[in-house]
């Protein structure tokens, strides 16, 4: 063993440097994509930028509580999509997905019209990360735990 | 680590570990699925379609886990030149690709009734599709190199570069607005009710055991093929000398 670095260690260092550069490049690319890779605009972004009418886009947010109104024709609904900062009224004619309910997430595809209403041609329901059985929906966390323990016994 | 450089030692271990992983994997997976599909209440919003979670999440994790395994094996191959590393990476690629495909298929089937669409080009779905294509490219490249008898170092570099996509898949729902929901399971925290969580974790264990069994089987097959080829080559040379 006289001086010099073992080839094995040289490869380890080289590969480590290459990996750091690679991960850095990947992160930079993801960072550069941060706006372009968004699937939809939030209501606050739409209100701030006020896009020109007729431009196709997607609007995503929460359906505000008590805002869904079915119109007289029976297939058109009006509702308000908000993100806690701003809200946008939406009009949609057609069949909404089963998970489209008040207080839940929605993505609407369509265009803004001249008076500031978003006219949707398609609705997608967004599911949140919570998985809860129907029976437990209105229980508190402690009740749920007691229920589960009772079931497992 | 070089204790397993000799394939004979690895083969002795794999010989009893393979059936053990396979049988326990089948038993645990079946138990988890029977539990999940018969004894779990419907979700408050999704109804019974929540049950596809017991397949979707394990195969999604293992689809990403498979590439992580390829990346680690590639690193070991490039730095330590471990003879089993490239075989392990090749062996993990096919089950990884199958699981990535199953993740996309079950997700699509689940998306139709819940989101109202089979497919969207959001960050999570797109990066997962990229993973499937990376697997297909890796399988094509590594098997072509093996067929030509060339060094597998190029495949190892591909395996490491492709690993960049794994954290992107993981973070895609956090970095970008997407139709896919944010993660339900993070370090020490679960947004999944215990009635779904327990069968889910058992299913993850079962699918992981199956994944391990398939990787070991494929490693043994690749080693056996290499041995058979070496023996044929030796025989051919002896025959040529004999003439």
Coordinates of C-alpha atoms in Angstrom, one line a residue:
Chain A
X1 CA 0.0 0.0 0.0
X2 CA 2.1 2.9 -1.1
X3 CA 0.3 6.2 -1.8
X4 CA -2.3 7.0 -4.4
X5 CA -6.0 6.4 -4.2
X6 CA -7.4 3.0 -4.8
X7 CA -9.4 2.8 -8.1
X8 CA -12.4 1.7 -6.2
X9 CA -12.4 4.9 -4.1
X10 CA -11.7 7.0 -7.1
X11 CA -14.8 5.5 -8.8
X12 CA -16.8 6.1 -5.7
X13 CA -15.9 9.8 -5.5
X14 CA -16.4 10.3 -9.3
X15 CA -19.8 8.6 -9.2
X16 CA -20.8 10.6 -6.1
X17 CA -19.9 13.9 -7.9
X18 CA -21.8 12.8 -11.0
X19 CA -24.8 11.9 -8.9
X20 CA -24.8 15.3 -7.1
X21 CA -24.6 17.0 -10.5
X22 CA -27.4 14.8 -11.9
X23 CA -29.8 15.4 -8.9
X24 CA -29.0 19.2 -9.1
X25 CA -29.9 19.2 -12.8
X26 CA -33.1 17.3 -12.2
X27 CA -34.1 19.7 -9.4
X28 CA -33.3 22.7 -11.6
X29 CA -35.5 21.3 -14.4
X30 CA -38.3 20.6 -12.0
X31 CA -38.0 24.1 -10.6
X32 CA -38.1 25.6 -14.1
X33 CA -41.2 23.6 -14.8
X34 CA -43.0 24.7 -11.6
X35 CA -45.6 26.9 -13.3
X36 CA -45.8 25.2 -16.6
X37 CA -46.4 21.8 -15.1
X38 CA -49.4 22.9 -13.1
X39 CA -52.5 21.1 -14.2
X40 CA -54.9 24.0 -13.4
X41 CA -55.1 27.6 -12.3
X42 CA -56.3 28.6 -8.9
X43 CA -59.1 31.1 -8.6
X44 CA -56.7 33.7 -7.0
X45 CA -54.4 33.3 -10.1
X46 CA -57.4 33.8 -12.4
X47 CA -58.6 36.9 -10.5
X48 CA -55.1 38.4 -10.4
X49 CA -54.3 37.8 -14.1
X50 CA -57.8 38.1 -15.6
X51 CA -57.2 36.1 -18.7
X52 CA -58.8 37.2 -21.9
X53 CA -62.3 35.7 -22.6
X54 CA -62.3 32.7 -24.9
X55 CA -58.9 31.3 -24.0
X56 CA -59.1 27.6 -23.0
X57 CA -57.9 26.8 -19.5
X58 CA -58.5 24.7 -16.4
X59 CA -59.7 26.1 -13.1
X60 CA -59.2 24.1 -9.9
X61 CA -60.4 24.7 -6.4
X62 CA -63.0 23.9 -3.8
X63 CA -66.7 24.1 -4.6
X64 CA -67.9 26.6 -2.0
X65 CA -70.6 25.4 0.5
X66 CA -74.2 26.2 -0.5
X67 CA -73.2 27.5 -3.9
X68 CA -74.5 24.8 -6.2
X69 CA -77.7 25.9 -7.9
X70 CA -79.4 23.8 -10.5
X71 CA -81.0 26.0 -13.2
X72 CA -84.5 25.6 -14.6
X73 CA -83.5 23.4 -17.6
X74 CA -82.3 20.8 -15.1
X75 CA -78.9 20.1 -16.6
X76 CA -77.2 23.4 -16.1
X77 CA -75.6 24.1 -12.8
X78 CA -74.0 27.3 -11.4
X79 CA -71.5 27.1 -8.5
X80 CA -68.6 29.0 -7.1
X81 CA -65.0 27.7 -7.0
X82 CA -62.8 29.3 -4.3
X83 CA -59.3 28.7 -2.9
X84 CA -59.7 30.7 0.4
X85 CA -58.4 33.9 -1.2
X86 CA -60.6 34.5 -4.3
X87 CA -63.5 32.8 -5.9
X88 CA -64.8 32.4 -9.5
X89 CA -68.4 31.7 -10.5
X90 CA -68.7 28.7 -12.8
X91 CA -71.5 27.6 -15.1
X92 CA -71.6 24.0 -16.4
X93 CA -74.1 22.2 -18.6
X94 CA -73.9 18.4 -18.6
X95 CA -73.5 15.4 -16.3
X96 CA -71.2 16.1 -13.3
X97 CA -69.1 13.3 -11.9
X98 CA -70.4 11.4 -8.8
X99 CA -67.8 12.9 -6.5
X100 CA -68.8 16.5 -7.4
X101 CA -70.2 17.8 -4.2
X102 CA -70.0 21.1 -2.2
X103 CA -66.9 21.4 0.0
X104 CA -64.9 19.1 -2.3
X105 CA -62.3 19.7 -4.9
X106 CA -63.1 20.2 -8.6
X107 CA -61.3 20.9 -11.8
X108 CA -63.3 22.7 -14.5
X109 CA -62.2 22.8 -18.2
X110 CA -63.5 25.8 -20.2
X111 CA -63.2 29.5 -20.9
X112 CA -63.9 32.8 -19.1
X113 CA -66.8 34.7 -20.6
X114 CA -67.0 38.5 -20.9
X115 CA -68.8 39.1 -17.5
X116 CA -66.3 37.1 -15.5
X117 CA -68.1 33.7 -15.3
X118 CA -66.1 30.6 -16.1
X119 CA -68.0 28.5 -18.6
X120 CA -67.0 24.9 -18.1
X121 CA -67.3 22.3 -20.9
X122 CA -66.1 19.5 -18.6
X123 CA -65.8 18.8 -14.9
X124 CA -63.3 16.5 -13.1
X125 CA -63.9 15.7 -9.4
X126 CA -60.7 15.9 -7.3
X127 CA -60.4 13.4 -4.5
X128 CA -58.6 14.5 -1.3
X129 CA -56.1 12.3 0.5
X130 CA -58.5 11.2 3.2
X131 CA -60.1 7.8 3.2
X132 CA -63.0 7.5 5.6
X133 CA -65.9 5.0 5.7
X134 CA -69.4 6.4 5.5
X135 CA -70.3 5.3 9.1
X136 CA -67.4 7.3 10.5
X137 CA -67.8 10.5 8.6
X138 CA -69.5 12.5 11.3
X139 CA -67.7 11.0 14.3
X140 CA -64.8 12.6 16.2
X141 CA -61.4 11.0 16.1
X142 CA -62.0 9.4 19.6
X143 CA -65.3 7.9 18.5
X144 CA -63.6 6.5 15.4
X145 CA -60.9 4.9 17.5
X146 CA -63.4 3.4 19.9
X147 CA -65.4 2.1 16.9
X148 CA -62.4 0.5 15.3
X149 CA -61.3 -1.1 18.6
X150 CA -64.8 -2.5 19.1
X151 CA -64.7 -4.0 15.5
X152 CA -61.3 -5.6 16.0
X153 CA -62.1 -7.2 19.3
Chain B
X1 CA -20.1 -7.5 0.6
X2 CA -17.9 -9.6 -1.7
X3 CA -19.0 -12.6 0.3
X4 CA -21.6 -13.0 -2.3
X5 CA -19.3 -12.4 -5.2
X6 CA -19.2 -16.1 -5.7
X7 CA -22.5 -17.0 -7.3
X8 CA -22.4 -20.5 -5.8
X9 CA -22.9 -19.0 -2.3
X10 CA -25.7 -16.7 -3.5
X11 CA -27.4 -19.6 -5.3
X12 CA -27.3 -21.7 -2.1
X13 CA -29.1 -18.9 -0.2
X14 CA -31.5 -18.2 -3.1
X15 CA -32.4 -21.8 -3.3
X16 CA -34.3 -21.9 0.0
X17 CA -35.2 -18.2 0.1
X18 CA -37.0 -18.1 -3.2
X19 CA -39.8 -20.6 -2.3
X20 CA -40.0 -19.1 1.2
X21 CA -40.7 -15.6 -0.3
X22 CA -43.0 -16.9 -3.0
X23 CA -45.2 -19.0 -0.7
X24 CA -45.4 -16.3 2.0
X25 CA -46.0 -13.6 -0.6
X26 CA -48.9 -15.5 -2.1
X27 CA -50.4 -16.3 1.3
X28 CA -50.0 -12.7 2.7
X29 CA -51.2 -11.0 -0.5
X30 CA -54.3 -13.3 -0.8
X31 CA -55.1 -12.7 2.9
X32 CA -54.8 -9.0 2.5
X33 CA -57.0 -8.9 -0.6
X34 CA -59.7 -11.2 0.9
X35 CA -59.7 -9.0 4.0
X36 CA -59.8 -5.8 1.9
X37 CA -62.4 -7.0 -0.5
X38 CA -64.9 -8.6 1.9
X39 CA -64.5 -6.9 5.3
X40 CA -64.1 -3.2 4.6
X41 CA -66.9 -0.6 4.5
X42 CA -67.3 1.6 1.5
X43 CA -65.7 5.1 1.5
X44 CA -67.9 8.1 2.3
X45 CA -67.5 9.5 -1.3
X46 CA -66.0 6.8 -3.5
X47 CA -68.1 3.9 -2.3
X48 CA -66.8 0.5 -3.0
X49 CA -64.3 1.7 -5.6
X50 CA -62.0 2.6 -2.7
X51 CA -61.0 -1.1 -2.6
X52 CA -58.8 -0.8 -5.7
X53 CA -56.5 1.1 -3.3
X54 CA -55.3 -2.3 -1.9
X55 CA -53.8 -3.1 -5.3
X56 CA -53.0 0.4 -6.6
X57 CA -50.9 1.7 -3.8
X58 CA -48.7 -1.5 -3.3
X59 CA -47.9 -1.7 -7.0
X60 CA -47.3 2.0 -7.3
X61 CA -44.7 1.8 -4.4
X62 CA -43.1 -1.3 -5.8
X63 CA -43.0 0.3 -9.3
X64 CA -40.9 3.1 -7.8
X65 CA -39.1 0.6 -5.5
X66 CA -38.0 -1.5 -8.5
X67 CA -36.2 1.5 -10.1
X68 CA -34.7 2.4 -6.7
X69 CA -33.3 -1.2 -6.6
X70 CA -32.0 -0.8 -10.1
X71 CA -30.3 2.4 -9.2
X72 CA -28.6 1.0 -6.0
X73 CA -27.5 -2.2 -7.9
X74 CA -26.1 0.1 -10.7
X75 CA -24.2 2.1 -8.2
X76 CA -22.7 -1.0 -6.6
X77 CA -21.8 -2.3 -10.1
X78 CA -20.1 0.9 -11.1
X79 CA -18.1 1.4 -7.9
X80 CA -17.3 -2.1 -6.6
X81 CA -17.7 -4.0 -9.9
X82 CA -19.8 -6.6 -7.9
X83 CA -20.5 -9.5 -10.3
X84 CA -24.1 -10.0 -9.0
X85 CA -25.1 -6.3 -9.2
X86 CA -25.9 -6.1 -12.9
X87 CA -27.8 -9.4 -12.7
X88 CA -29.8 -8.1 -9.8
X89 CA -30.6 -4.9 -11.7
X90 CA -31.7 -6.8 -14.8
X91 CA -33.8 -9.1 -12.6
X92 CA -35.6 -6.2 -11.0
X93 CA -36.5 -4.5 -14.2
X94 CA -39.2 -6.8 -15.5
X95 CA -41.3 -7.0 -12.3
X96 CA -40.8 -3.3 -11.8
X97 CA -42.2 -2.6 -15.2
X98 CA -45.1 -4.9 -14.6
X99 CA -45.9 -3.1 -11.4
X100 CA -45.6 0.3 -13.0
X101 CA -48.0 -0.8 -15.7
X102 CA -50.5 -2.2 -13.1
X103 CA -50.3 1.1 -11.2
X104 CA -51.3 3.0 -14.4
X105 CA -54.0 0.5 -15.3
X106 CA -55.6 0.3 -11.8
X107 CA -55.3 4.1 -11.5
X108 CA -57.0 4.6 -14.8
X109 CA -59.9 2.2 -13.8
X110 CA -60.2 4.1 -10.5
X111 CA -60.0 7.5 -12.1
X112 CA -63.1 6.9 -14.4
X113 CA -65.7 6.6 -11.6
X114 CA -64.0 9.0 -9.1
X115 CA -62.5 11.8 -11.1
X116 CA -64.7 11.4 -14.2
X117 CA -61.8 10.6 -16.6
X118 CA -59.6 7.7 -17.6
X119 CA -56.5 9.8 -18.0
X120 CA -55.2 13.4 -17.6
X121 CA -51.7 14.7 -18.3
X122 CA -51.0 16.0 -14.8
X123 CA -47.7 15.8 -13.0
X124 CA -48.2 12.5 -11.2
X125 CA -49.8 10.5 -14.1
X126 CA -47.3 11.8 -16.6
X127 CA -44.2 11.1 -14.5
X128 CA -45.5 7.6 -13.7
X129 CA -45.9 6.9 -17.5
X130 CA -42.3 8.2 -18.0
X131 CA -41.2 5.6 -15.4
X132 CA -42.9 2.8 -17.4
X133 CA -41.1 4.0 -20.6
X134 CA -37.8 4.1 -18.7
X135 CA -38.3 0.5 -17.6
X136 CA -39.0 -0.6 -21.2
X137 CA -35.9 1.3 -22.4
X138 CA -33.8 -0.3 -19.6
X139 CA -35.1 -3.8 -20.4
X140 CA -34.3 -3.4 -24.1
X141 CA -30.9 -1.9 -23.4
X142 CA -29.7 -4.4 -20.7
X143 CA -30.9 -7.5 -22.6
X144 CA -29.3 -6.3 -25.8
X145 CA -26.0 -5.8 -24.0
X146 CA -26.3 -9.2 -22.4
X147 CA -27.1 -10.8 -25.8
X148 CA -24.0 -9.2 -27.4
X149 CA -21.9 -10.2 -24.4
X150 CA -21.0 -6.5 -23.9
X151 CA -20.3 -4.8 -20.6
X152 CA -23.5 -3.8 -18.8
X153 CA -21.9 -0.5 -17.7
X154 CA -24.0 1.6 -20.1
X155 CA -27.2 0.0 -18.6
X156 CA -25.9 0.9 -15.1
X157 CA -25.4 4.5 -16.1
X158 CA -29.0 4.5 -17.5
X159 CA -30.2 3.0 -14.3
X160 CA -28.6 5.8 -12.3
X161 CA -29.8 8.7 -14.6
X162 CA -33.3 7.3 -14.7
X163 CA -33.4 7.4 -10.8
X164 CA -33.9 11.2 -11.1
X165 CA -37.5 10.4 -12.0
X166 CA -38.3 8.6 -8.8
X167 CA -38.3 11.6 -6.4
X168 CA -40.1 13.6 -9.2
X169 CA -42.9 11.1 -9.1
X170 CA -43.0 11.2 -5.3
X171 CA -43.0 15.0 -5.2
X172 CA -45.2 15.7 -8.3
X173 CA -48.4 16.1 -6.3
X174 CA -46.7 18.5 -3.9
X175 CA -44.8 20.7 -6.3
X176 CA -47.5 21.1 -8.9
X177 CA -51.3 21.4 -9.0
X178 CA -52.5 18.0 -10.1
X179 CA -55.7 16.0 -10.4
X180 CA -54.1 13.2 -8.3
X181 CA -54.4 13.9 -4.6
X182 CA -51.4 14.6 -2.3
X183 CA -49.9 11.7 -0.5
X184 CA -52.1 10.0 2.1
X185 CA -49.2 8.3 3.9
X186 CA -46.3 10.4 5.0
X187 CA -43.7 9.7 7.6
X188 CA -45.6 8.7 10.7
X189 CA -48.9 10.2 9.5
X190 CA -51.9 8.7 7.8
X191 CA -55.0 10.3 6.3
X192 CA -56.3 6.8 5.7
X193 CA -58.8 5.4 8.2
X194 CA -57.5 2.4 10.1
X195 CA -60.2 0.1 8.6
X196 CA -58.4 0.7 5.2
X197 CA -54.9 1.2 6.5
X198 CA -54.3 -2.2 8.1
X199 CA -55.3 -4.4 5.1
X200 CA -53.4 -1.9 2.9
X201 CA -50.2 -2.4 4.9
X202 CA -50.5 -6.1 4.8
X203 CA -51.0 -5.9 1.0
X204 CA -47.9 -3.8 0.7
X205 CA -46.0 -6.5 2.7
X206 CA -47.5 -9.3 0.5
X207 CA -46.7 -7.7 -2.8
X208 CA -43.2 -6.9 -1.6
X209 CA -42.5 -10.5 -0.8
X210 CA -43.8 -11.5 -4.2
X211 CA -41.5 -8.9 -5.8
X212 CA -38.5 -10.3 -3.9
X213 CA -39.4 -13.8 -5.0
X214 CA -39.7 -12.9 -8.7
X215 CA -36.3 -11.0 -8.5
X216 CA -34.6 -14.0 -7.0
X217 CA -36.2 -16.4 -9.5
X218 CA -35.0 -14.2 -12.4
X219 CA -31.5 -13.9 -10.9
X220 CA -31.3 -17.7 -10.7
X221 CA -32.5 -18.0 -14.3
X222 CA -30.0 -15.4 -15.6
X223 CA -27.1 -17.2 -13.7
X224 CA -28.2 -20.5 -15.1
X225 CA -28.3 -19.1 -18.6
X226 CA -24.8 -17.7 -18.2
X227 CA -23.5 -21.0 -16.9
X228 CA -25.1 -23.0 -19.7
X229 CA -23.6 -20.5 -22.3
X230 CA -20.2 -20.8 -20.7
X231 CA -20.4 -24.6 -20.8
X232 CA -21.4 -24.6 -24.5
X233 CA -18.6 -22.3 -25.3
X234 CA -16.1 -24.5 -23.5
X235 CA -17.4 -27.6 -25.3
X236 CA -17.2 -25.9 -28.7
X237 CA -13.6 -24.9 -28.0
X238 CA -12.7 -28.5 -26.9
X239 CA -14.3 -29.8 -30.0
X240 CA -12.4 -27.3 -32.2
X241 CA -9.1 -28.3 -30.4
X242 CA -9.9 -32.0 -30.9
X243 CA -10.1 -31.7 -34.7

